[in-house]
Coordinates of C-alpha atoms in Angstrom, one line a residue:
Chain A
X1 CA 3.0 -8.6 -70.3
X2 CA 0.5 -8.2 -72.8
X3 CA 0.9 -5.7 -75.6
X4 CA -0.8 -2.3 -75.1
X5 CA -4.1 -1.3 -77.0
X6 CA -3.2 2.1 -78.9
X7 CA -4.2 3.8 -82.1
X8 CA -1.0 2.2 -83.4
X9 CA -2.3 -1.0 -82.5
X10 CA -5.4 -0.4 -84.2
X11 CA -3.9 0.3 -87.1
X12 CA -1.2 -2.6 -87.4
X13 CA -4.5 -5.2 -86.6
X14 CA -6.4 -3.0 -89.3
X15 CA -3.5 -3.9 -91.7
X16 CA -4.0 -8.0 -90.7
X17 CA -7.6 -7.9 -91.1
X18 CA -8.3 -8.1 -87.2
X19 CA -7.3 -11.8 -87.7
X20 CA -4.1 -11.4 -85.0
X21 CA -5.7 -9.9 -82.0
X22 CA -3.8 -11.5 -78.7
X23 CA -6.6 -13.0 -76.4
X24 CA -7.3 -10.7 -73.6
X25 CA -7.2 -13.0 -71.1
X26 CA -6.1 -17.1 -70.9
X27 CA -8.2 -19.7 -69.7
X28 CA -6.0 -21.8 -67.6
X29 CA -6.3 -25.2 -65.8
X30 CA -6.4 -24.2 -61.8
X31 CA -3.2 -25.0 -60.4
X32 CA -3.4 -27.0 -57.0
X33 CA -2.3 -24.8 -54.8
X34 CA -2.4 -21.2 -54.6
X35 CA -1.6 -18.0 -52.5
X36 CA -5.0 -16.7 -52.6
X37 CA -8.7 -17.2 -54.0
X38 CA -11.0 -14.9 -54.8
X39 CA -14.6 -16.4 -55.5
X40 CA -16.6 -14.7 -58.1
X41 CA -15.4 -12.6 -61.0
X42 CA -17.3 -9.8 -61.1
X43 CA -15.9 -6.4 -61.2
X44 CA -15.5 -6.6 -57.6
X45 CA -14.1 -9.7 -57.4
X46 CA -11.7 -9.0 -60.4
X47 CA -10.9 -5.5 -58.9
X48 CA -9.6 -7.4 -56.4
X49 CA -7.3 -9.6 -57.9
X50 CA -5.6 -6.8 -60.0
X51 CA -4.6 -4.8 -56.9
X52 CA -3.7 -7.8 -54.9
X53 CA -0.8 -8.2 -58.4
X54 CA -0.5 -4.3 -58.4
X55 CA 0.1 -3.0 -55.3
X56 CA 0.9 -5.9 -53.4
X57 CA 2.9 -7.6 -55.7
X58 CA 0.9 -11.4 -54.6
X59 CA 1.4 -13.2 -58.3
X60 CA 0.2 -16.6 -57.3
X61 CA -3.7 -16.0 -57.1
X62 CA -6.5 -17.1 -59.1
X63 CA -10.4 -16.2 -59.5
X64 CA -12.7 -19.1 -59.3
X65 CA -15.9 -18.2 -61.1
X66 CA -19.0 -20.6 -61.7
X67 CA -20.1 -18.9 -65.0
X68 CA -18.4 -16.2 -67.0
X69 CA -16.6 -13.2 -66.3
X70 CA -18.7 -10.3 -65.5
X71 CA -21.8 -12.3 -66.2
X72 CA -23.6 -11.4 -62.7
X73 CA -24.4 -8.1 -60.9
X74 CA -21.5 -6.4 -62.8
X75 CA -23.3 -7.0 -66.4
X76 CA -26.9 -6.3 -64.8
X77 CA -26.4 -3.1 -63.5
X78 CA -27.8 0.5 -64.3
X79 CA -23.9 1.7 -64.3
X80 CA -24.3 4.9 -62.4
X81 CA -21.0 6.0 -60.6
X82 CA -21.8 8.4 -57.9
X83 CA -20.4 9.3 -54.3
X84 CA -22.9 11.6 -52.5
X85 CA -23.9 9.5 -49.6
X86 CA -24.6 10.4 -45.9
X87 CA -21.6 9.0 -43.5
X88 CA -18.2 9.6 -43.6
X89 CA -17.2 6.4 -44.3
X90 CA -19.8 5.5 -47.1
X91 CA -18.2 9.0 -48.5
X92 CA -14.5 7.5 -48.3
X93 CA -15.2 4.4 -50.0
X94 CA -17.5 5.6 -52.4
X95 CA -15.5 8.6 -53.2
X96 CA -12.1 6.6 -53.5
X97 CA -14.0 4.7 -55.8
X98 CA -15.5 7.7 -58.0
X99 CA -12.1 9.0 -58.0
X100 CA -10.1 5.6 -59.0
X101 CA -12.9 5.1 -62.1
X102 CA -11.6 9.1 -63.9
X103 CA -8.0 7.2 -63.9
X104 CA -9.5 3.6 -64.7
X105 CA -8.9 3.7 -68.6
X106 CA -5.2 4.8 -68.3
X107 CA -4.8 2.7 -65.9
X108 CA -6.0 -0.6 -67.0
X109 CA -5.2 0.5 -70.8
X110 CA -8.7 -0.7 -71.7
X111 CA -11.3 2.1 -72.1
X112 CA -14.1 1.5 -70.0
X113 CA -16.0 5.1 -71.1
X114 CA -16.3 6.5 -67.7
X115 CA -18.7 9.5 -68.9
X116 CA -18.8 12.1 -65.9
X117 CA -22.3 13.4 -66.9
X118 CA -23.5 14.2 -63.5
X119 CA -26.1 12.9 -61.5
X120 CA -29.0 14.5 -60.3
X121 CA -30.9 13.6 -57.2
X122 CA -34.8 14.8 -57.9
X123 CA -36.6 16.6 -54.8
X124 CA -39.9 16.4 -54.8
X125 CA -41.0 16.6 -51.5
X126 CA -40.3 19.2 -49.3
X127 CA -39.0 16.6 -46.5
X128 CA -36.8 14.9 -49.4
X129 CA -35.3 18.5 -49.9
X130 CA -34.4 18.6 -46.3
X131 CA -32.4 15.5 -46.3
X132 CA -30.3 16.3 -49.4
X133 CA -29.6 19.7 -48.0
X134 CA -28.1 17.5 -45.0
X135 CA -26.2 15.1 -47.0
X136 CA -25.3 18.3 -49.4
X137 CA -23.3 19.8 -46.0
X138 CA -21.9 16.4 -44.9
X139 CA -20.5 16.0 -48.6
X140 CA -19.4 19.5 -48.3
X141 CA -17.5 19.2 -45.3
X142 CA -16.0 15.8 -46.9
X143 CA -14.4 18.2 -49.8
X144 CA -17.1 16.5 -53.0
X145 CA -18.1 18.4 -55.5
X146 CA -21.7 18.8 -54.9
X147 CA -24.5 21.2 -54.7
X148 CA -27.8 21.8 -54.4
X149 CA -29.7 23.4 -57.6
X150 CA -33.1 24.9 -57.9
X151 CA -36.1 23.7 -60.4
X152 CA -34.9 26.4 -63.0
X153 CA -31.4 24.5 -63.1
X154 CA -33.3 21.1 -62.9
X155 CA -35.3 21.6 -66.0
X156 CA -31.5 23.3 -67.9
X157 CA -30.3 20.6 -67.2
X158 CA -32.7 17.7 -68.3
X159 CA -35.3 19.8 -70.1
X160 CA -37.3 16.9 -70.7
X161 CA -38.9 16.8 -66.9
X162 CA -41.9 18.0 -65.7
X163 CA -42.1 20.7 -64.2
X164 CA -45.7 21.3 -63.5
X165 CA -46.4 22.8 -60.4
X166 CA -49.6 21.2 -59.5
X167 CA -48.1 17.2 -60.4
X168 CA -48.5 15.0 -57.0
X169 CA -44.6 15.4 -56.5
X170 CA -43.0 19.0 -57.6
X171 CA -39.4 19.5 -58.5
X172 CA -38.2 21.4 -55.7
X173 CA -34.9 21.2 -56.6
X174 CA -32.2 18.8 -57.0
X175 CA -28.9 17.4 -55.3
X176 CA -26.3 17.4 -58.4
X177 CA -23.2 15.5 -58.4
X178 CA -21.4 17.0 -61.8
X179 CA -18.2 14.3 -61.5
X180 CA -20.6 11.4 -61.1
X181 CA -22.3 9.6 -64.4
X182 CA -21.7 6.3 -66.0
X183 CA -19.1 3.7 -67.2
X184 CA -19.3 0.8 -69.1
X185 CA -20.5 -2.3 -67.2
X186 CA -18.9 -4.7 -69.0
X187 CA -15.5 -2.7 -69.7
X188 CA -14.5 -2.8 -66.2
X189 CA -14.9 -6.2 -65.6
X190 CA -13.2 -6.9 -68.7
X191 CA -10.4 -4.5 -68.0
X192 CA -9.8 -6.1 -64.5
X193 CA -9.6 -9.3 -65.9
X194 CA -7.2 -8.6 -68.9
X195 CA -4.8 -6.4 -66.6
X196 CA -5.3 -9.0 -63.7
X197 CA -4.1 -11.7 -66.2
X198 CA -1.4 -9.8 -67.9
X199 CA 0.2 -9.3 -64.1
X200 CA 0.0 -13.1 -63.6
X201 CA -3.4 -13.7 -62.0
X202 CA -5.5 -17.1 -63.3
X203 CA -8.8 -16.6 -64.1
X204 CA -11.2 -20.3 -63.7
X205 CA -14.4 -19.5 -65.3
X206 CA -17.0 -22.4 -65.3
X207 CA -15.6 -23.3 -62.4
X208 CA -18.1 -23.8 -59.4
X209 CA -16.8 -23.5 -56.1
X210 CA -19.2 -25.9 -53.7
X211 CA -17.7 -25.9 -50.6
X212 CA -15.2 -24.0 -48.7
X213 CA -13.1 -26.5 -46.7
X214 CA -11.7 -25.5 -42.7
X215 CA -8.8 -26.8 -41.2
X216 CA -10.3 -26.2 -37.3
X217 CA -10.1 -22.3 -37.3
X218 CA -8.0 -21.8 -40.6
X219 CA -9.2 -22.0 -44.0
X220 CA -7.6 -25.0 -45.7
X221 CA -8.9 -24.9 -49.6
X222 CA -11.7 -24.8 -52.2
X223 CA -13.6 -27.8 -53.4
X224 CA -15.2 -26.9 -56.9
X225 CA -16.5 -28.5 -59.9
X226 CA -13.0 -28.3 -61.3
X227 CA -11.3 -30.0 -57.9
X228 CA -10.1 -29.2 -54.8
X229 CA -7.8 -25.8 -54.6
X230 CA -5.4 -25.6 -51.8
X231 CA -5.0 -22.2 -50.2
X232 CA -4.3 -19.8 -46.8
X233 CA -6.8 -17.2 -48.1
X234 CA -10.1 -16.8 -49.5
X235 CA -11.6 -13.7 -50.5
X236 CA -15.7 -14.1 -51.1
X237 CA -17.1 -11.7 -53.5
X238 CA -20.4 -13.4 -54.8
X239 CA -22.9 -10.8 -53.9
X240 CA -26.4 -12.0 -53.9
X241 CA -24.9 -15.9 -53.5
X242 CA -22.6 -14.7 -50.4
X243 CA -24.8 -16.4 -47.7
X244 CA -24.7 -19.9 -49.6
X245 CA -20.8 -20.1 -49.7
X246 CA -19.7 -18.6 -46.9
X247 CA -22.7 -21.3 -45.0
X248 CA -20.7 -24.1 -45.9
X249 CA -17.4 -22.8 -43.6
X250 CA -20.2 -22.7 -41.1
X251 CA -20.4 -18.7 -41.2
X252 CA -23.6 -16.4 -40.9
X253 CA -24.3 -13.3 -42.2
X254 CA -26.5 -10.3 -41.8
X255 CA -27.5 -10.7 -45.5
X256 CA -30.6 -11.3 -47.4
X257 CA -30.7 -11.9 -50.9
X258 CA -33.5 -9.7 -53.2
X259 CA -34.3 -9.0 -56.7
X260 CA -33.2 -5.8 -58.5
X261 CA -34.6 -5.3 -62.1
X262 CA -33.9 -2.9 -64.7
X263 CA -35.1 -2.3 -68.3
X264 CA -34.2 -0.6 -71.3
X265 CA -36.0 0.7 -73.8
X266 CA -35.8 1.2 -77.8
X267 CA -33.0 3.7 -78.9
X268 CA -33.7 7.4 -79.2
X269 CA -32.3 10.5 -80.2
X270 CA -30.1 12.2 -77.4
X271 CA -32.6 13.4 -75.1
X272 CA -31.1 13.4 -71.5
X273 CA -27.3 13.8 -71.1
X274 CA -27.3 13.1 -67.1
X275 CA -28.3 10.7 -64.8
X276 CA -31.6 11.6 -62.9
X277 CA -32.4 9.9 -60.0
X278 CA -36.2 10.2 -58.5
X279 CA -36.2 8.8 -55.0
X280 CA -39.5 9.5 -53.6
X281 CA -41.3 7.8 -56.8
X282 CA -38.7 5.2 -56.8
X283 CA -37.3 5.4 -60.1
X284 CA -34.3 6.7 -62.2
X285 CA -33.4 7.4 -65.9
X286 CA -30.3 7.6 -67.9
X287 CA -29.7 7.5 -71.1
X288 CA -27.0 5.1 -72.8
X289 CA -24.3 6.0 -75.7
X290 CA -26.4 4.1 -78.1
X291 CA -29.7 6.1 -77.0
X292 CA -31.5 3.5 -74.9
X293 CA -33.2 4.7 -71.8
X294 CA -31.9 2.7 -69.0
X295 CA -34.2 1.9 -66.0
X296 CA -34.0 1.1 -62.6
X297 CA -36.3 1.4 -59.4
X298 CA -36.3 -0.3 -56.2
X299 CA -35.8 -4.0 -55.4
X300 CA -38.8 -6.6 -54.7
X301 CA -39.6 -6.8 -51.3
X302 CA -39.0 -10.8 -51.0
X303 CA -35.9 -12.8 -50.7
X304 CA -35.2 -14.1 -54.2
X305 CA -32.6 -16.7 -56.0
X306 CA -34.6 -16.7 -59.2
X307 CA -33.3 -13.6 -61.1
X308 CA -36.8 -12.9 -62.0
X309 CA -38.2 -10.0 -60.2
X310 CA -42.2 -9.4 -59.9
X311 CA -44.0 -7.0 -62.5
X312 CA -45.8 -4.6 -59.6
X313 CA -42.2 -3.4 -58.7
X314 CA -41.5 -2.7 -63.0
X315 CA -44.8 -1.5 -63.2
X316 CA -44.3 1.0 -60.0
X317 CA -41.1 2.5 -61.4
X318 CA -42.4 3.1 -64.4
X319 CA -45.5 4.5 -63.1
X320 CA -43.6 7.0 -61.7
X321 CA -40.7 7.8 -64.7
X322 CA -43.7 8.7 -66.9
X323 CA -45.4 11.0 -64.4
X324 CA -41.6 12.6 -63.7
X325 CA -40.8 12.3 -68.0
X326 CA -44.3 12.6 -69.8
X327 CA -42.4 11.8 -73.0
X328 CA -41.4 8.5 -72.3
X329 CA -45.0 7.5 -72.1
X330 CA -45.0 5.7 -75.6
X331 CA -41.6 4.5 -75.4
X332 CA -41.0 0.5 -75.9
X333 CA -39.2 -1.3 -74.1
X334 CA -36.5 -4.0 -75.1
X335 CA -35.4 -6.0 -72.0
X336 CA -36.1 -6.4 -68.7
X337 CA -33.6 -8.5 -66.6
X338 CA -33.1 -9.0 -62.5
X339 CA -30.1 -9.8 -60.7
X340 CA -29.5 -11.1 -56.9
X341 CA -28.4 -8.5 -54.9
X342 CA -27.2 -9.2 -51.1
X343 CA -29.2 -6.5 -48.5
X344 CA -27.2 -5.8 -45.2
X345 CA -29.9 -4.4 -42.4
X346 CA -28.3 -0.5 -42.7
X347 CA -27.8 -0.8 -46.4
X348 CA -23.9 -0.2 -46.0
X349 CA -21.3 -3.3 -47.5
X350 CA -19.5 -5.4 -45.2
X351 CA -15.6 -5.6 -46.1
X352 CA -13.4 -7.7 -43.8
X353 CA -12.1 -10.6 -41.9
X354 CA -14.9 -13.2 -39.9
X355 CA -14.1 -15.8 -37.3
X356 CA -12.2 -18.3 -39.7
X357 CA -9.0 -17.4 -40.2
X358 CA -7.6 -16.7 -44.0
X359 CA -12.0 -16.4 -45.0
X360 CA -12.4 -12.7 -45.9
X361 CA -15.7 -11.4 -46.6
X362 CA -16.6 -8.8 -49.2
X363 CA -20.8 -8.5 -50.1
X364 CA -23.4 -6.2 -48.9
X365 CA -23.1 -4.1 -51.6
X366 CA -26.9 -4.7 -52.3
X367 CA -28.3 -2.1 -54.7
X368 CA -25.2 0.2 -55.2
X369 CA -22.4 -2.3 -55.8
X370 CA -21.2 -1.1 -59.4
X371 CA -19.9 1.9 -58.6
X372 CA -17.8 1.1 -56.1
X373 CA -16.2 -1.5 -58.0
X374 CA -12.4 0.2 -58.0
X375 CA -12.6 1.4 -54.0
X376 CA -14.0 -2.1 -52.9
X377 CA -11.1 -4.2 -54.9
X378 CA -8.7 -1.6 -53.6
X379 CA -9.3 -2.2 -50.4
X380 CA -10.0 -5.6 -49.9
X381 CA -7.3 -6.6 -51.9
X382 CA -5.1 -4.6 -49.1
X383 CA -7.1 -6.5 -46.2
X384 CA -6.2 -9.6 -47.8
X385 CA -2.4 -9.1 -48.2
X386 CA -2.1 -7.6 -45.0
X387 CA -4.7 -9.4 -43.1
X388 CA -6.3 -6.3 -41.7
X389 CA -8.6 -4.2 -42.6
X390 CA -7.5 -1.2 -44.6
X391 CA -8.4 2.4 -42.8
X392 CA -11.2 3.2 -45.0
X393 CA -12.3 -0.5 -44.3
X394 CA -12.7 -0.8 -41.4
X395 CA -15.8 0.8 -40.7
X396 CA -17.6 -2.1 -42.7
X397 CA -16.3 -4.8 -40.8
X398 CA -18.9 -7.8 -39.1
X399 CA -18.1 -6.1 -36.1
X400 CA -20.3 -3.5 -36.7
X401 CA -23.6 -5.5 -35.9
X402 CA -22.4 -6.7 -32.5
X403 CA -21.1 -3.2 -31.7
X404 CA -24.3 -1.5 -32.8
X405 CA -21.7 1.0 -35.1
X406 CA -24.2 0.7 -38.3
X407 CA -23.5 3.2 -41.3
X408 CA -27.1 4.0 -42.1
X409 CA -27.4 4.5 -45.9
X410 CA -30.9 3.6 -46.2
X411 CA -31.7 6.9 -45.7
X412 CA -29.2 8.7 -48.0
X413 CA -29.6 6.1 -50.7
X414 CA -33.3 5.6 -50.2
X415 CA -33.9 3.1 -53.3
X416 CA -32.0 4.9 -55.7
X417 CA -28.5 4.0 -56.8
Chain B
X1 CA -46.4 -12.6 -59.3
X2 CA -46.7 -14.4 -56.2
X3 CA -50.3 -15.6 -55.8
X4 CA -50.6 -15.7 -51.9
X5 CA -53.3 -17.0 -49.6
X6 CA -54.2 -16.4 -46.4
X7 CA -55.1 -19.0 -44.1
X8 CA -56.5 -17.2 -41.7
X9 CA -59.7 -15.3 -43.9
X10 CA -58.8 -18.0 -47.0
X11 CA -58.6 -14.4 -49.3
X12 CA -56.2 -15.5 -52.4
X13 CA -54.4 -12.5 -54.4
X14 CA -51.5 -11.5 -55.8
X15 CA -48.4 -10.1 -53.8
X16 CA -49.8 -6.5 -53.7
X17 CA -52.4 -7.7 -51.7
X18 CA -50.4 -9.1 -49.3
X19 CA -46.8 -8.1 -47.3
X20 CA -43.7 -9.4 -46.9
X21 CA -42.7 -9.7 -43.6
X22 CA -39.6 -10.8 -43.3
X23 CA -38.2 -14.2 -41.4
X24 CA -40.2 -16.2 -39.5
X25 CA -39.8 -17.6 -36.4
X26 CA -37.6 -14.7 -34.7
X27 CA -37.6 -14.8 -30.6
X28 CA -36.8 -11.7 -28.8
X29 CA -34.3 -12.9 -26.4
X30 CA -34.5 -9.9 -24.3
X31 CA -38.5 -10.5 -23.8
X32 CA -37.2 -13.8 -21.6
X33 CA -34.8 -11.9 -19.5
X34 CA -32.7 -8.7 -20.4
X35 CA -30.5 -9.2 -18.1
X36 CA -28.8 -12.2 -19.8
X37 CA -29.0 -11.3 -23.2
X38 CA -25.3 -11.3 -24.9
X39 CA -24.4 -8.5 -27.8
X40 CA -23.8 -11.3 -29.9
X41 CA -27.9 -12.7 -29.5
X42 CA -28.8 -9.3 -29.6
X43 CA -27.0 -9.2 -33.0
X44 CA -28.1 -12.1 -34.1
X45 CA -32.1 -11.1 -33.0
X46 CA -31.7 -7.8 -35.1
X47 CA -29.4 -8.9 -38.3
X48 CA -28.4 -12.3 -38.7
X49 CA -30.9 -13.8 -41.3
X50 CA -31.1 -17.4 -42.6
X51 CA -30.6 -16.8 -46.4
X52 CA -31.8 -19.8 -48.0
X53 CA -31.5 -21.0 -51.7
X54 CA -34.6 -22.9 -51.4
X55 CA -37.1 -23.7 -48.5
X56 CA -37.4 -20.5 -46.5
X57 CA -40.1 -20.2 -43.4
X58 CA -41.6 -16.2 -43.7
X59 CA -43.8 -14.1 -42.4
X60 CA -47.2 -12.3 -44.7
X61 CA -49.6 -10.0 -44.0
X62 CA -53.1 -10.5 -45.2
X63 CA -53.1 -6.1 -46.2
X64 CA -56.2 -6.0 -48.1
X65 CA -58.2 -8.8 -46.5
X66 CA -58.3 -9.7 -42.9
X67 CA -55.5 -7.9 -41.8
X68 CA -53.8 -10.7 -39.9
X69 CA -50.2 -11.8 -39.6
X70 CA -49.6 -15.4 -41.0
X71 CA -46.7 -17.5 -41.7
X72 CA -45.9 -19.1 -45.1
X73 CA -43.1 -21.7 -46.2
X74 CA -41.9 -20.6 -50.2
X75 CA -39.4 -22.0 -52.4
X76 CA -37.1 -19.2 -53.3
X77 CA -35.5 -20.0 -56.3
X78 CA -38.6 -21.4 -58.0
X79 CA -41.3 -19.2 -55.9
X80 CA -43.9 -21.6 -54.9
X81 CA -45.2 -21.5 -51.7
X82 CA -45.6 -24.7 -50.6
X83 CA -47.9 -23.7 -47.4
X84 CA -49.2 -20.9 -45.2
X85 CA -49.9 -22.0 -41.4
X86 CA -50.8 -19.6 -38.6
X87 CA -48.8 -17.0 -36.8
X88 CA -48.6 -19.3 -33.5
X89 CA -48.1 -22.6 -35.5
X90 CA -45.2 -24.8 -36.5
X91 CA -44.9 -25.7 -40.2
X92 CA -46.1 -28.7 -41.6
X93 CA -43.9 -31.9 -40.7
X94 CA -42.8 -32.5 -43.9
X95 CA -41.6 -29.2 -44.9
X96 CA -39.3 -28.5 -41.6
X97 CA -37.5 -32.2 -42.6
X98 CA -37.4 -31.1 -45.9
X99 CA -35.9 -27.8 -45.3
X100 CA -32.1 -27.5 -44.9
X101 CA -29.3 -25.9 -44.3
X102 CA -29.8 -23.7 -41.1
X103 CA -33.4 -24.0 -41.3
X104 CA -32.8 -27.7 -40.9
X105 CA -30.9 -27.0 -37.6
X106 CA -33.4 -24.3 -36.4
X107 CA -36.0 -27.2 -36.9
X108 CA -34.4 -30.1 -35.7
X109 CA -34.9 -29.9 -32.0
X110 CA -38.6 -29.5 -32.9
X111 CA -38.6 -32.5 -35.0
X112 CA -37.1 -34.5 -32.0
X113 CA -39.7 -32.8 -29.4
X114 CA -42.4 -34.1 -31.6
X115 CA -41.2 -37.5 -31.6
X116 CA -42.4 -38.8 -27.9
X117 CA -45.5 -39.2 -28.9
X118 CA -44.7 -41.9 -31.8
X119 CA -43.6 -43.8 -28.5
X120 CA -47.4 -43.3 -27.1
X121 CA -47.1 -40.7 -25.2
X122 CA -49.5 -37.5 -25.7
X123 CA -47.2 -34.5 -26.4

């Protein structure tokens, strides 16, 4: 067990200079054989791992990963945690998940600055109001803390909108969420991997995994850059790169990978303490702990493994952030990435088992995979130990494309997320 | 920026000229006969999508020129298209052996129906 991070352990380091700081997580060799594989250690992927040591006590598991630790989706994201969405089960999953990340730091004894700031969903068209007033009553009825505000609130909230009356797009109103807001990307995925480790789980970065090897209908290993792996169950949690590993077990999916970007702009003084989210212009706005505006906006249309997105779909998001913020208009901005994100055809994950026994699928997050990063590992890792899927699931399981049972999200989640 | 072209009116512009259309070469199986259309190919008809990380065979809209529906072959990790053809065509040769993966399988009976008439015969 690793020591704990305290104020007392501040200080004692403080006294040695910082020179004596325990490594938060090793780097082992990967053992030949192990209970269980996760590929890819992002926060979902880590997530994973640590409940599989938690609650199901599996010590004998490793995460292969083919670059660094949180170096994908989890450290490209716009970090908004929020649980608003349309179905039932998008609300149990999401909402476990929102609920998990208040608890996180304590938890994982690493602070990952979950900042419930609220999020607040713009409505500028009368139609747009509509819909949120629906998914206001279907969060309602699922117990969230939600509500809908009017313009007045909007602007005492975030009095840096516009609020013209005569713009092309209005603020109506607004959908608020005040217990969702923001973490720290990076923080989870570290604090999964440090109390993944400390519990006994090996984490293989730099480790490429190229093919998945079958026994007939069973799973019977891992070949990767670093060898083959022997093991009963693989858990796949590789987002945008989903399709290309689970193809070489012979397994399709109903996944396309796109490009997401985001941007961030030069520091400024506090100007916007909650997350606003504009989904008929496509955009949405936050502003970070250091005072950078942090951007995000739809994905590109086209399937994409380059991680460079297309400048029409920057320059359309920021079109419409300047119209909805005038003061941003002069604003600089510092970086500009993309990541790969994996699109299922209703916009909802899939979590589950497939056709090869011991291969369990976890990807489809697409646009909104960040904040569920606690609900996802929580249950998945409970699907794996128990080879079923857990309750909240099972909803998301391959099934659902045969059955025609889709949990339609592109609706309620529009672009935004 | 994706500089497209249509081959249909020859127009060349960037990607907002054009749009994306998805996959290519996706048969209805229920146009055939409805009756014998399984969930699963009815699944596979509306979701299942060949992913590639490379080749992949799409579908473009010419939106600001002539309208028309056209198919294109594009590398997707370093974004060249390496061909547009027509909406009732068959890709170039060379690019359905050079694709792989489950393109390669989608295109290998077509490959082998082309191949009779290397032995003489008109196909």
């Amino acid at each position: 067990m690793k020591s704990r991070y305290s104020i007392f352990s501040l200080a004692r380091n403080a006294m040695n200079y910082h020179k004596d700081w325990e490594r938060a997580w090793r780097s082992p060799a990967p053992k030949s054989e192990y209970d269980a594989v996760i590929v890819g250690a992002g926060g979902h992927g880590l997530a994973t791992a640590y409940y599989l040591a938690k609650n199901h006590k599996l010590a004998n598991i490793a995460v292969v990963e083919k670059g660094w630790l949180g170096g994908g989706n989890t450290g490209r994201n716009t970090t908004i945690i929020r649980s608003n969405y349309l179905q039932d089960p998008s609300i149990a999953i999401y909402e476990l998940a929102r609920s998990l990340y208040e608890d996180l730091s304590r938890d994982l004894n690493f602070n990952v600055m979950f900042s419930p700031r609220g999020v607040m969903m713009l409505c500028q068209t009368e139609h747009e109001f509509r819909a949120f007033k629906r998914t206001a009553h279907a969060n309602r009825l699922a117990g969230l803390d939600c509500r809908m505000i009017s313009a007045e609130e909007v602007k005492k909230i975030a009095p840096i909108i516009n609020d013209d009356p005569n713009c092309r797009y209005p603020i109506l109103g607004a959908y608020y969420q005040p217990r969702g807001g923001t973490g720290r990307h990076d923080a989870v995925a570290w604090g999964y991997a440090r109390g993944a480790d400390s519990l006994g789980v090996d984490i293989i970065q730099n480790c490429e995994v190229l093919s998945i090897r079958r026994d007939g209908g069973k799973v019977a290993g891992i070949e990767t850059s670093k060898g083959f792996i022997k093991t009963k169950k693989i858990g796949v949690v590789t987002a945008g790169h989903v399709s290309t590993i689970v193809q070489t077990a012979g397994l399709r999916l109903p996944i396309e990978s796109l490009c997401l970007q985001a941007l961030v702009s030069e520091p400024i003084k506090p100007v916007l303490d909650c997350v606003v989210m504009a989904n008929t212009v496509h955009g949405y706005l936050s502003q970070s702990d250091k005072g950078e505006l942090v951007v995000g906006g739809g994905t590109d249309p086209y399937n994409n493994y380059s991680q460079r997105g297309s400048f029409p779909a920057l320059e359309h998001t920021v079109t419409a952030l300047v119209e909805t913020f005038p003061i941003i208009s002069r604003l600089r901005m510092l970086r500009m990435w993309g990541g790969i994100v994996d699109m299922t055809g209703d916009r909802s994950p899939i979590i589950g088992k497939t056709d090869v026994e011991g291969l369990y699928v976890n990807c489809g997050w697409g646009t909104g995979g960040f904040k569920s990063i606690p609900g996802s590992g929580f249950v998945f890792a409970d699907t794996i130990a128990n080879d079923r899927p857990h309750p909240i699931a099972e909803p998301f399981g391959l099934n659902r494309f045969i059955e025609g049972r889709l949990i339609d999200e592109s609706v309620a989640a529009a672009v935004a997320h | 920026m994706l500089i497209v072209h249509c081959p249909v009116c020859g127009a060349e512009g960037d990607e907002t000229d054009f749009h994306y259309g998805g996959e290519a070469h996706i048969r209805r199986p229920a146009t055939q006969d409805p009756t014998t259309v399984s969930d699963a190919a009815q699944r596979d008809y509306l979701f299942m999508r060949r992913n590639p990380k490379g080749l992949h065979f799409e579908r473009w809209r010419c939106d600001r020129g002539c309208g028309k529906w056209f198919h294109a072959v594009r590398d997707t990790v370093t974004m060249d298209f390496k061909a547009t053809y027509g909406i009732t065509e068959l890709p170039p040769r060379e690019l359905m052996e050079a694709a792989s993966g489950e393109w390669a399988a989608f295109f290998k009976d077509k490959l082998d129906a082309a191949k009779p008439s290397r032995k003489g015969k008109s196909s």
